[in-house]
XYZ file of C-alpha atoms in Angstrom:
468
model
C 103.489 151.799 134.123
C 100.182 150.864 132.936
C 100.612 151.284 129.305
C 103.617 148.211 129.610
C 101.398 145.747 130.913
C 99.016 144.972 128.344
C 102.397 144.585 125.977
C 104.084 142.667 128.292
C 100.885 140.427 128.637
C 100.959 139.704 125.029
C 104.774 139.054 124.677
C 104.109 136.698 127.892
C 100.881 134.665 126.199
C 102.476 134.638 122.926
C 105.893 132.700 124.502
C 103.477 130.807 126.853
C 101.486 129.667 123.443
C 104.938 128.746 122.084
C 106.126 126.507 125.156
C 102.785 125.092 125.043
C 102.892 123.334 121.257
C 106.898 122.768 122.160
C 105.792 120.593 125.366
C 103.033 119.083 123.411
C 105.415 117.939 120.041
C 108.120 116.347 122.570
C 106.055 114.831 125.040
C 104.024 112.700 121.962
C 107.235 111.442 120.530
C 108.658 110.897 124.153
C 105.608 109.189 126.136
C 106.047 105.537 127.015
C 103.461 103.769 125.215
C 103.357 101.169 128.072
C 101.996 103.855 130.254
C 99.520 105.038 128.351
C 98.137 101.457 128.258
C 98.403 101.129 131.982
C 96.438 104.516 132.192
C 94.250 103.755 129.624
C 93.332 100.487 131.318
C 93.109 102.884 135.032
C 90.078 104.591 132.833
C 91.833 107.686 131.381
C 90.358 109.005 128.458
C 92.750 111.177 127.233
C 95.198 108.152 127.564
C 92.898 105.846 125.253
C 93.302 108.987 122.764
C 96.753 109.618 122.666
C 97.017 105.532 121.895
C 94.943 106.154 118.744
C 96.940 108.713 117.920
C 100.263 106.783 118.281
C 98.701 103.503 116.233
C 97.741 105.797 113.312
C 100.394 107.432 111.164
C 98.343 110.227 109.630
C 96.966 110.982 112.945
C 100.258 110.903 114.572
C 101.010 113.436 111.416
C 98.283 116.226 112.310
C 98.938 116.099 115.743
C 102.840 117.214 115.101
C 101.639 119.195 112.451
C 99.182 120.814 114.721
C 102.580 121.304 117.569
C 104.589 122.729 114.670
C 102.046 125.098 113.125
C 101.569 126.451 116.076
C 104.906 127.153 116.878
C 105.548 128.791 113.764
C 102.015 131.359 114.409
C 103.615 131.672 117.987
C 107.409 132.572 116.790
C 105.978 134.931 113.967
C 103.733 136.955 116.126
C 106.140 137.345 118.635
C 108.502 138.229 116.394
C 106.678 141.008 114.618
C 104.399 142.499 117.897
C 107.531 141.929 120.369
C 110.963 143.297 118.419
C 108.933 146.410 117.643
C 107.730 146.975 120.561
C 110.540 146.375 122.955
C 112.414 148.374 120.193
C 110.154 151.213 121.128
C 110.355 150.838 124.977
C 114.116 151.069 124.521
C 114.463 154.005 121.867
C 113.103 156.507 124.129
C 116.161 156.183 127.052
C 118.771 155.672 124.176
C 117.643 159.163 122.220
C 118.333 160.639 125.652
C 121.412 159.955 126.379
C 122.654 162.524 123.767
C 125.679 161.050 122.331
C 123.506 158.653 120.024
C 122.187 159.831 116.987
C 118.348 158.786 115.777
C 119.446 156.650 113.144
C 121.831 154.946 115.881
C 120.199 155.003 118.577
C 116.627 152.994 116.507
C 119.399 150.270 115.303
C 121.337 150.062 118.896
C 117.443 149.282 120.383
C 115.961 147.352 117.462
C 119.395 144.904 117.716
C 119.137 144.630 122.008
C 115.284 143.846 121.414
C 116.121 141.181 118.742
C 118.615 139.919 121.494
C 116.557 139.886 124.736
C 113.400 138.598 122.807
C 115.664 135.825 121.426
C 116.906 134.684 124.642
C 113.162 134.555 126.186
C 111.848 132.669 123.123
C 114.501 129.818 123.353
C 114.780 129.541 126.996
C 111.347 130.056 128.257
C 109.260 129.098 124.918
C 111.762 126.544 123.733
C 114.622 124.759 125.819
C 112.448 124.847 129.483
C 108.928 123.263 128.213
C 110.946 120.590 126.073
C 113.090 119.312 129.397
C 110.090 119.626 131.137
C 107.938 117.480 128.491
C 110.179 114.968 128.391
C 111.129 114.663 131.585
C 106.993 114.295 132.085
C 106.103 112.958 129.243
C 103.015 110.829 130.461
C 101.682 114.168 132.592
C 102.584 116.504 129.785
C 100.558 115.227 126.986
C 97.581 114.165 129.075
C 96.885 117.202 130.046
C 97.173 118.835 127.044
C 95.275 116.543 124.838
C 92.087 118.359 125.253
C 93.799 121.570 124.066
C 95.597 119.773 120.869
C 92.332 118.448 120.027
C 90.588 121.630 120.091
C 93.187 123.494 118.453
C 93.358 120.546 115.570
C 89.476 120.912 115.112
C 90.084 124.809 115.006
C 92.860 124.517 112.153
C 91.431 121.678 110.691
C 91.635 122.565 106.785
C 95.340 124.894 107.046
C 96.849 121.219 109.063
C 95.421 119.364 106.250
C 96.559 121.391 103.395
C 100.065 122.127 104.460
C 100.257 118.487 105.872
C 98.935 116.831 102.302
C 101.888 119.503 100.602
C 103.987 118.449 103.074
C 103.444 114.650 102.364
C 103.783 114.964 98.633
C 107.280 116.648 98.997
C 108.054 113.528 100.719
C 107.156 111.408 98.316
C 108.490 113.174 95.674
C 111.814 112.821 97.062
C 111.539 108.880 97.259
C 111.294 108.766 101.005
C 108.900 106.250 102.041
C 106.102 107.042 104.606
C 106.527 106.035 108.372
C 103.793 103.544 109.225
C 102.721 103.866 113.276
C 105.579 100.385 113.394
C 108.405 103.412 113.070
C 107.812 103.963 117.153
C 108.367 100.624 118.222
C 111.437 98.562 119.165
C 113.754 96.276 117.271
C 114.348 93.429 120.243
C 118.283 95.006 120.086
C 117.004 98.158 120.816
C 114.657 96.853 123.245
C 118.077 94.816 124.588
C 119.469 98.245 124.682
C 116.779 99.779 126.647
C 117.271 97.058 129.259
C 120.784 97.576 129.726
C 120.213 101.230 130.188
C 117.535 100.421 132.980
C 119.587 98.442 134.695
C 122.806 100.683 135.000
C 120.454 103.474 136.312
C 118.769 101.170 138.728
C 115.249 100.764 137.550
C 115.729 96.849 136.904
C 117.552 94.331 139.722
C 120.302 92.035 137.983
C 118.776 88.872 138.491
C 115.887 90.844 135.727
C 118.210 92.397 133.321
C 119.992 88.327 133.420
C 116.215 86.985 132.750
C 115.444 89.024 129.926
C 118.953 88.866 128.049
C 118.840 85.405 128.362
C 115.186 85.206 126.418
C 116.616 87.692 123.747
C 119.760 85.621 123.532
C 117.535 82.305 122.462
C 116.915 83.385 119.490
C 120.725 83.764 118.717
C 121.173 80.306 119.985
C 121.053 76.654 118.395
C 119.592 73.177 119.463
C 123.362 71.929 118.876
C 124.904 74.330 121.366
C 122.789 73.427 124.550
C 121.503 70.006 123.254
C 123.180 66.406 125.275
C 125.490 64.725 122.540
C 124.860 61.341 121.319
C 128.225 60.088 123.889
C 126.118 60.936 126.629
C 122.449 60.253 125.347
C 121.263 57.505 128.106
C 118.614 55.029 126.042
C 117.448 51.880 125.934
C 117.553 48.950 123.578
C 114.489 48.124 122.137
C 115.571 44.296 123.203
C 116.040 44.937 126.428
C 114.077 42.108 128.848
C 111.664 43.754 131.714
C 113.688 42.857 134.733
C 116.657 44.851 132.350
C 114.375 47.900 131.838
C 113.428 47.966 135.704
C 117.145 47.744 136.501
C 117.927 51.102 133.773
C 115.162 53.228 134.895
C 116.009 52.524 138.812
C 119.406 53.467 138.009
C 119.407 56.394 135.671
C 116.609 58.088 137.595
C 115.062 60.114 134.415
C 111.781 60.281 133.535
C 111.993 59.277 129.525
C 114.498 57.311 127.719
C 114.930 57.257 124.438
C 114.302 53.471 122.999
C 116.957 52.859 120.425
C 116.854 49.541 117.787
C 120.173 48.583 116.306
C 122.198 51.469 117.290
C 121.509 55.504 118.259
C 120.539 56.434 114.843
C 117.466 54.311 114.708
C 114.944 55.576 117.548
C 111.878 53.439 117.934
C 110.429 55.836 120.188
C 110.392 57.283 123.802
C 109.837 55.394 126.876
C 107.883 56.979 129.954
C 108.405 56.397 133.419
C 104.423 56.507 133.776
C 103.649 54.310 130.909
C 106.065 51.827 132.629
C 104.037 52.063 136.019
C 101.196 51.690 134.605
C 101.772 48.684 133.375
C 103.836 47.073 135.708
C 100.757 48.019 138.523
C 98.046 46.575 136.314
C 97.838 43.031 137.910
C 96.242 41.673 134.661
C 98.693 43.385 131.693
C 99.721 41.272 129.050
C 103.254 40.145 129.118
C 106.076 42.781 128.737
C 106.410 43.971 125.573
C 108.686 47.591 125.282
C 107.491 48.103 121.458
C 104.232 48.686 122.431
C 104.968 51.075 125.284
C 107.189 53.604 123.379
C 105.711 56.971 122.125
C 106.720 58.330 118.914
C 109.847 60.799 119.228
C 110.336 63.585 116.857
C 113.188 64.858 115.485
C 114.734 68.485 114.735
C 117.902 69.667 113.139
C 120.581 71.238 115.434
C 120.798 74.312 113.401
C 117.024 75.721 114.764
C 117.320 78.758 116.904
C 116.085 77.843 120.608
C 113.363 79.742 119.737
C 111.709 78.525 118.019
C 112.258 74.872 119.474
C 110.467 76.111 122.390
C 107.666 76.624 120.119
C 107.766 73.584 118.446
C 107.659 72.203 122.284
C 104.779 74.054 123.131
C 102.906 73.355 120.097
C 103.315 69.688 119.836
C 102.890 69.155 123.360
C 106.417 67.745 123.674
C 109.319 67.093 126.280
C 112.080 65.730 124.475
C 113.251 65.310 120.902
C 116.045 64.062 118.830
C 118.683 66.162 117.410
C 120.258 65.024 113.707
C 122.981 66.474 112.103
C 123.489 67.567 108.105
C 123.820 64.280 106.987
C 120.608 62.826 109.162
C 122.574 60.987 111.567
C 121.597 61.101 115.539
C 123.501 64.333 117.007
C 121.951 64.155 120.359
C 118.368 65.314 122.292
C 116.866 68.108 123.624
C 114.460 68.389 126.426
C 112.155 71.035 126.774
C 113.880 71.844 130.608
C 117.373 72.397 128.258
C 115.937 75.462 126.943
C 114.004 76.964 130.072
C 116.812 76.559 132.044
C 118.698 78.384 129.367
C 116.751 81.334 130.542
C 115.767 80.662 134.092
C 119.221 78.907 134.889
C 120.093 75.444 136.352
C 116.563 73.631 137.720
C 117.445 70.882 140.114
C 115.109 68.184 141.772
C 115.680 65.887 144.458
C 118.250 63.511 142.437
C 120.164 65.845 141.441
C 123.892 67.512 142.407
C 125.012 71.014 141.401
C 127.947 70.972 139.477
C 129.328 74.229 139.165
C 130.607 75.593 136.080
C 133.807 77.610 137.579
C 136.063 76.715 140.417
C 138.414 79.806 141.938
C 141.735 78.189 142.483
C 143.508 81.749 143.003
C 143.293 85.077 141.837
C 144.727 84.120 138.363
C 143.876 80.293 137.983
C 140.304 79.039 137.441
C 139.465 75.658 136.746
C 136.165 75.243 134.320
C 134.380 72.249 132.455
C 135.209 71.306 129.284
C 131.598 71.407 128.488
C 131.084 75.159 129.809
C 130.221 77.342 126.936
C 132.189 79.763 125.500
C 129.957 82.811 125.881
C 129.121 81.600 129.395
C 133.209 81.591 130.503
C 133.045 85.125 128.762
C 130.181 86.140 131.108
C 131.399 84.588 134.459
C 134.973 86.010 134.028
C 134.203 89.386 131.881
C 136.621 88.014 128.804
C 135.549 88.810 125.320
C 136.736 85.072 123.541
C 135.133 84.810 120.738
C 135.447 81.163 117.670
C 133.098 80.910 114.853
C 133.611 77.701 114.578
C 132.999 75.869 118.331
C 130.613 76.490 121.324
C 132.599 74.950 124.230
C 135.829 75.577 126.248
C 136.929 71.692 125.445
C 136.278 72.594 121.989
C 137.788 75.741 121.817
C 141.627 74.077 123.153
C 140.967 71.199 120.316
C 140.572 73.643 118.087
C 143.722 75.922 119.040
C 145.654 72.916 118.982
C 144.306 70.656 115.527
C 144.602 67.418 117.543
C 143.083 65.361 120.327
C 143.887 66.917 123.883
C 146.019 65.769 126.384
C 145.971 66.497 130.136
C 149.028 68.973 129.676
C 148.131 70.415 126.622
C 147.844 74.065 126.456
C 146.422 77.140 124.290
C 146.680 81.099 124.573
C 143.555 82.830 123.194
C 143.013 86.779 123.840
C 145.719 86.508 126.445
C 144.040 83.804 128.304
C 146.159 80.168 128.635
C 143.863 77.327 128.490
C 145.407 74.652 129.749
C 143.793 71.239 129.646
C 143.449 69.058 133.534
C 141.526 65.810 132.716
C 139.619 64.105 129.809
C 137.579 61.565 129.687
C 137.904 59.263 126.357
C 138.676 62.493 124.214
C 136.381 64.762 125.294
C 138.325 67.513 127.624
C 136.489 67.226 130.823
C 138.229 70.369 132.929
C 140.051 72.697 131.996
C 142.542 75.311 133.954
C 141.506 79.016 132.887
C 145.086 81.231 133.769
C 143.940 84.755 133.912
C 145.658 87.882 132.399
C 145.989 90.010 135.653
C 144.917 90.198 138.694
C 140.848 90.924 139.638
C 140.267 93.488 142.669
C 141.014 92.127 145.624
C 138.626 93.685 147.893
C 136.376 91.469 144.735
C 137.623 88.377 144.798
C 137.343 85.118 147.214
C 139.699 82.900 146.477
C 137.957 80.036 148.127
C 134.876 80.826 146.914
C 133.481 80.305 143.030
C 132.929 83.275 141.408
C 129.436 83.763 141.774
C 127.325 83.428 138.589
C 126.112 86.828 137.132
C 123.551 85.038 133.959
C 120.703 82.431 134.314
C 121.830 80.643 131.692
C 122.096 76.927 132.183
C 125.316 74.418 131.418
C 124.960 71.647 129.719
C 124.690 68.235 131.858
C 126.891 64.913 131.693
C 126.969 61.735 133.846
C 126.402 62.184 137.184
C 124.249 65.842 136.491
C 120.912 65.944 135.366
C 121.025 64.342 131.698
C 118.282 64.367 129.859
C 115.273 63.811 132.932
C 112.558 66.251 132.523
């Protein structure tokens, strides 16, 4: 019995060795680099490592071609020491049974040694340490970053060599070399990884909603969320200060646009603290609205939401004017338009909730004209989709080529919008008839359907207009 364990020792290291550089290859390309900085920033040196390793190509490319060189020494010695001598172990109880011949009997054992070393070096040197090392990534390759780094050091000049042939193969086949930017995420794929957190349960909703929406502003325009000019609420730059007192007390926002001839010439913007300001300093001059304006800027309604929040943040700025191609006034923007198209509706004291949807019955829904398309689509799972306009309103004008009509009616994807009430010729609510039935045990049909994104809608009178 004696003379099988010092074989069996050296089959056993030699697929341990194996499973060891398999562990180490997966759990380097599968470790979250987030927790390595969290770790890193806990004190973990061998964290801080692996991080240089993963912001360096070429190091990235000797530790992998440490794994794999390794593997390869580990296969071909197990391959050579452990066919024969398994082969051997086996020949001697074959021989005996008599009915083989030599010649048969060393083929029958060299074949079942081929096959039972196999099976060991894929499961236990191959398929078990890779589930295992990426299952444990983080664990995995911490604790063997000490040994990678010792064995690197050890092979230093073979890794270099057959990495640098390696490399030039590469090259000479026109494929370009990763740079350490190959392991991170593309925001869709980092949209993707969100959505697959949240269906396992590692993110709530209301963070998967939060998150979308920031991706999603990027995809979005000024002219999609912005207030149109029918609904801008300004001032004339004529107007008295007993008329100005009246507007403000009235309206209830906190800047106003201050408009001279009509809505495409802005003076500026009026605050409500310049205005108390000077109406509580006893010894102002007489009222004079030029002089209390600010300058307003202006952006086109074709910039991303994006980067409008940028331009906010830069410039220090609450509200802006939106123009069209042709320069005229389109409508404004507030910085609060875009945050709440992320956070979701933010109301103060003065203002009412208007909600998008209204459940009327299982298959009738009545919705603002003003809702967005893609919002409808995410309230009531539909998949509408027009290149051409952003709103519900818009989308039935469009079906139809004409000014609406309380009456009128359009079928898109199987859904009938028909239109309720307008106001001048804007369609101000629509009635949404459903396909088919939701689940019951789902749906309350005195209840709105209850929002699933944090997106905001966009306000008219009566809402929030454009107060920030």
């Amino acid at each position: 019995m004696s003379e099988y364990l010092l074989p069996l020792a050296v089959i056993g290291f030699l697929i341990l060795l194996n499973a060891l550089f398999v562990a180490a290859e997966f759990s380097i390309v599968a470790v979250p680099k987030t927790r390595l900085v969290q770790a890193a920033e806990r004190g973990s040196q061998p964290a801080r490592h692996v991080l240089r390793i993963l912001s360096d190509a070429d190091s990235q490319n000797r530790y992998l071609a440490t794994a794999q060189i390794g593997i390869t020494i580990a296969s071909l010695g197990l391959g050579m020491y452990g066919e024969h001598t398994i082969a051997d172990w086996l020949l001697h109880p074959l021989s005996s049974l008599g009915t083989l011949s030599e010649p048969l009997a060393h083929t029958l054992a060299t074949i079942l040694a081929i096959g039972l070393l196999t099976y060991m070096h894929v499961v236990l040197g191959e398929m078990v340490p890779k589930s295992l090392a990426i299952q444990y990534s983080e664990p995995t390759v911490l604790r063997l970053d000490s040994t990678m780094r010792f064995i690197s050091r050890l092979f230093s000049p073979v890794i270099a060599l057959l990495n640098g042939i390696g490399n030039l193969v590469v090259r000479a086949m026109g494929i370009p070399a990763a740079g350490a930017q190959a392991r991170l995420f593309s925001p869709e794929e980092l949209e993707y990884l969100v959505d697959e957190s949240a269906e396992v349960g590692l993110m709530e909703p209301g963070e998967q909603l939060f998150i979308e929406n920031i991706f999603d502003l990027r995809a979005r325009t000024v002219g999609r969320i912005m207030t149109p000019r029918n609904h801008i609420v300004a001032l004339p730059i004529t107007a008295t200060e007993a008329e100005t007192l009246a507007f403000v007390c009235e309206e209830r926002h906190s800047r106003y646009p201050v408009y001279e001839n009509d809505l495409d010439e802005f003076v500026g913007m009026l605050h409500v603290k310049t205005l108390s300001r000077q109406q509580a300093n006893r010894d102002r001059q007489p009222f004079n609205l030029r002089q209390l304006v600010r300058p307003v800027a202006y952006v086109p309604e074709s910039l991303p939401l994006d980067q409008m929040l940028i331009r906010f943040r830069r410039e220090r700025r609450q509200l802006v004017i939106v123009v069209d191609e042709y320069g005229g006034t389109a409508g404004l923007i507030t910085l609060e338009d875009v945050v709440e198209e992320v956070v979701g509706e933010i109301l103060d004291e003065f203002d009412q909730e208007i909600l998008p949807l209204e459940r009327l019955s299982p298959v009738l829904v009545r919705a603002r004209g003003d809702l967005l398309i893609d919002e409808l689509n995410q309230l009531l799972e539909l998949e509408i989709e027009h290149p051409e306009v952003d709103t519900v309103g818009g989308l039935v004008m469009s079906e139809l080529g004409r000014v609406t009509q309380p009456g009128d009616s359009a079928t898109v994807d199987d859904v009938t919008l028909e239109v309720e009430t307008v106001e001048g010729l804007a369609v101000q609510t629509v009635l949404v008839h459903l396909p088919e039935l939701p689940d019951p045990e789902t749906d309350d049909a005195s209840q709105p359907p209850e929002e699933p994104r944090a997106g905001r809608q966009r306000n008219r009178p009566g809402g929030k207009g454009h107060s920030t």
